């Protein structure tokens, strides 16, 4: 195991987690927006 491989795995894992959180936040925002339109 080299430091580059470990660093690469951490980087990929971090980006995957960041994208997952961003997508969840975006979906929640869109759901709230759609609900707001429906209530109006």
CSV table of N, CA and C in Angstrom, one decimal:
chain,number,residue,atom,x,y,z
A,1,UNK,N,0.8,-1.2,0.0
A,1,UNK,CA,0.0,0.0,0.0
A,1,UNK,C,0.9,1.3,0.0
A,2,UNK,N,0.7,2.1,-1.0
A,2,UNK,CA,1.4,3.3,-1.0
A,2,UNK,C,0.6,4.5,-0.5
A,3,UNK,N,1.2,5.6,-0.1
A,3,UNK,CA,0.4,6.7,0.3
A,3,UNK,C,-0.5,7.3,-0.7
A,4,UNK,N,-0.1,7.2,-2.0
A,4,UNK,CA,-0.9,7.8,-3.1
A,4,UNK,C,-2.2,7.0,-3.2
A,5,UNK,N,-2.1,5.7,-3.1
A,5,UNK,CA,-3.3,4.9,-3.2
A,5,UNK,C,-4.3,5.2,-2.1
A,6,UNK,N,-3.8,5.3,-0.9
A,6,UNK,CA,-4.6,5.6,0.3
A,6,UNK,C,-5.2,7.0,0.2
A,7,UNK,N,-4.4,7.9,-0.2
A,7,UNK,CA,-4.9,9.3,-0.4
A,7,UNK,C,-6.0,9.3,-1.5
A,8,UNK,N,-5.7,8.6,-2.6
A,8,UNK,CA,-6.7,8.5,-3.7
A,8,UNK,C,-8.0,7.9,-3.2
A,9,UNK,N,-8.0,6.9,-2.4
A,9,UNK,CA,-9.2,6.3,-1.9
A,9,UNK,C,-10.0,7.3,-1.0
A,10,UNK,N,-9.2,8.0,-0.1
A,10,UNK,CA,-9.9,9.0,0.8
A,10,UNK,C,-10.5,10.1,-0.1
A,11,UNK,N,-9.8,10.5,-1.1
A,11,UNK,CA,-10.3,11.6,-2.0
A,11,UNK,C,-11.6,11.2,-2.6
A,12,UNK,N,-11.6,9.9,-3.2
A,12,UNK,CA,-12.8,9.4,-3.9
A,12,UNK,C,-13.9,9.3,-2.9
A,13,UNK,N,-13.6,8.7,-1.7
A,13,UNK,CA,-14.7,8.6,-0.7
A,13,UNK,C,-15.2,9.9,-0.3
A,14,UNK,N,-14.4,10.9,-0.1
A,14,UNK,CA,-14.8,12.2,0.3
A,14,UNK,C,-15.7,12.8,-0.7
A,15,UNK,N,-15.3,12.8,-2.0
A,15,UNK,CA,-16.1,13.4,-3.1
A,15,UNK,C,-17.4,12.7,-3.2
A,16,UNK,N,-17.4,11.3,-3.0
A,16,UNK,CA,-18.7,10.6,-3.1
A,16,UNK,C,-19.6,11.0,-2.0
A,17,UNK,N,-19.1,11.2,-0.8
A,17,UNK,CA,-19.9,11.6,0.4
A,17,UNK,C,-20.4,13.1,0.1
A,18,UNK,N,-19.5,13.9,-0.4
A,18,UNK,CA,-19.9,15.3,-0.6
A,18,UNK,C,-21.0,15.4,-1.7
A,19,UNK,N,-20.9,14.6,-2.7
A,19,UNK,CA,-21.9,14.6,-3.8
A,19,UNK,C,-23.2,14.1,-3.2
A,20,UNK,N,-23.2,13.0,-2.4
A,20,UNK,CA,-24.4,12.4,-1.8
A,20,UNK,C,-25.1,13.5,-0.9
A,21,UNK,N,-24.3,14.2,-0.1
A,21,UNK,CA,-24.9,15.2,0.8
A,21,UNK,C,-25.5,16.3,-0.1
A,22,UNK,N,-24.8,16.8,-1.1
A,22,UNK,CA,-25.3,17.8,-2.0
A,22,UNK,C,-26.6,17.4,-2.7
A,23,UNK,N,-26.6,16.2,-3.2
A,23,UNK,CA,-27.8,15.7,-3.9
A,23,UNK,C,-29.0,15.7,-2.9
A,24,UNK,N,-28.8,15.2,-1.7
A,24,UNK,CA,-29.9,15.1,-0.7
A,24,UNK,C,-30.4,16.5,-0.4
A,25,UNK,N,-29.5,17.5,-0.2
A,25,UNK,CA,-29.8,18.9,0.1
A,25,UNK,C,-30.6,19.4,-1.1
A,26,UNK,N,-30.2,19.2,-2.3
A,26,UNK,CA,-30.9,19.7,-3.5
A,26,UNK,C,-32.3,19.1,-3.6
A,27,UNK,N,-32.4,17.7,-3.4
A,27,UNK,CA,-33.7,17.1,-3.4
A,27,UNK,C,-34.6,17.6,-2.4
A,28,UNK,N,-34.1,17.9,-1.2
A,28,UNK,CA,-35.0,18.4,-0.1
A,28,UNK,C,-35.4,19.8,-0.5
A,29,UNK,N,-34.6,20.6,-1.0
A,29,UNK,CA,-34.9,22.0,-1.4
A,29,UNK,C,-36.0,22.0,-2.5
A,30,UNK,N,-35.8,21.1,-3.5
A,30,UNK,CA,-36.8,21.0,-4.6
A,30,UNK,C,-38.2,20.5,-4.1
A,31,UNK,N,-38.1,19.5,-3.1
A,31,UNK,CA,-39.4,19.0,-2.6
A,31,UNK,C,-40.1,20.1,-1.8
A,32,UNK,N,-39.4,20.9,-1.1
A,32,UNK,CA,-40.0,22.0,-0.3
A,32,UNK,C,-40.6,23.0,-1.3
A,33,UNK,N,-39.9,23.3,-2.4
A,33,UNK,CA,-40.3,24.3,-3.4
A,33,UNK,C,-41.6,23.8,-4.1
A,34,UNK,N,-41.6,22.5,-4.4
A,34,UNK,CA,-42.8,21.9,-5.1
A,34,UNK,C,-44.0,21.9,-4.1
A,35,UNK,N,-43.8,21.6,-2.9
A,35,UNK,CA,-44.9,21.6,-1.9
A,35,UNK,C,-45.4,23.0,-1.7
A,36,UNK,N,-44.5,24.0,-1.8
A,36,UNK,CA,-44.9,25.4,-1.6
A,36,UNK,C,-45.8,25.8,-2.8
A,37,UNK,N,-45.5,25.3,-4.0
A,37,UNK,CA,-46.3,25.6,-5.2
A,37,UNK,C,-47.6,25.0,-5.1
A,38,UNK,N,-47.6,23.7,-4.6
A,38,UNK,CA,-48.9,23.0,-4.5
A,38,UNK,C,-49.9,23.7,-3.5
A,39,UNK,N,-49.3,24.2,-2.4
A,39,UNK,CA,-50.2,24.8,-1.4
A,39,UNK,C,-50.7,26.2,-1.9
A,40,UNK,N,-50.0,26.8,-2.7
A,40,UNK,CA,-50.5,28.1,-3.3
A,40,UNK,C,-51.4,27.7,-4.4
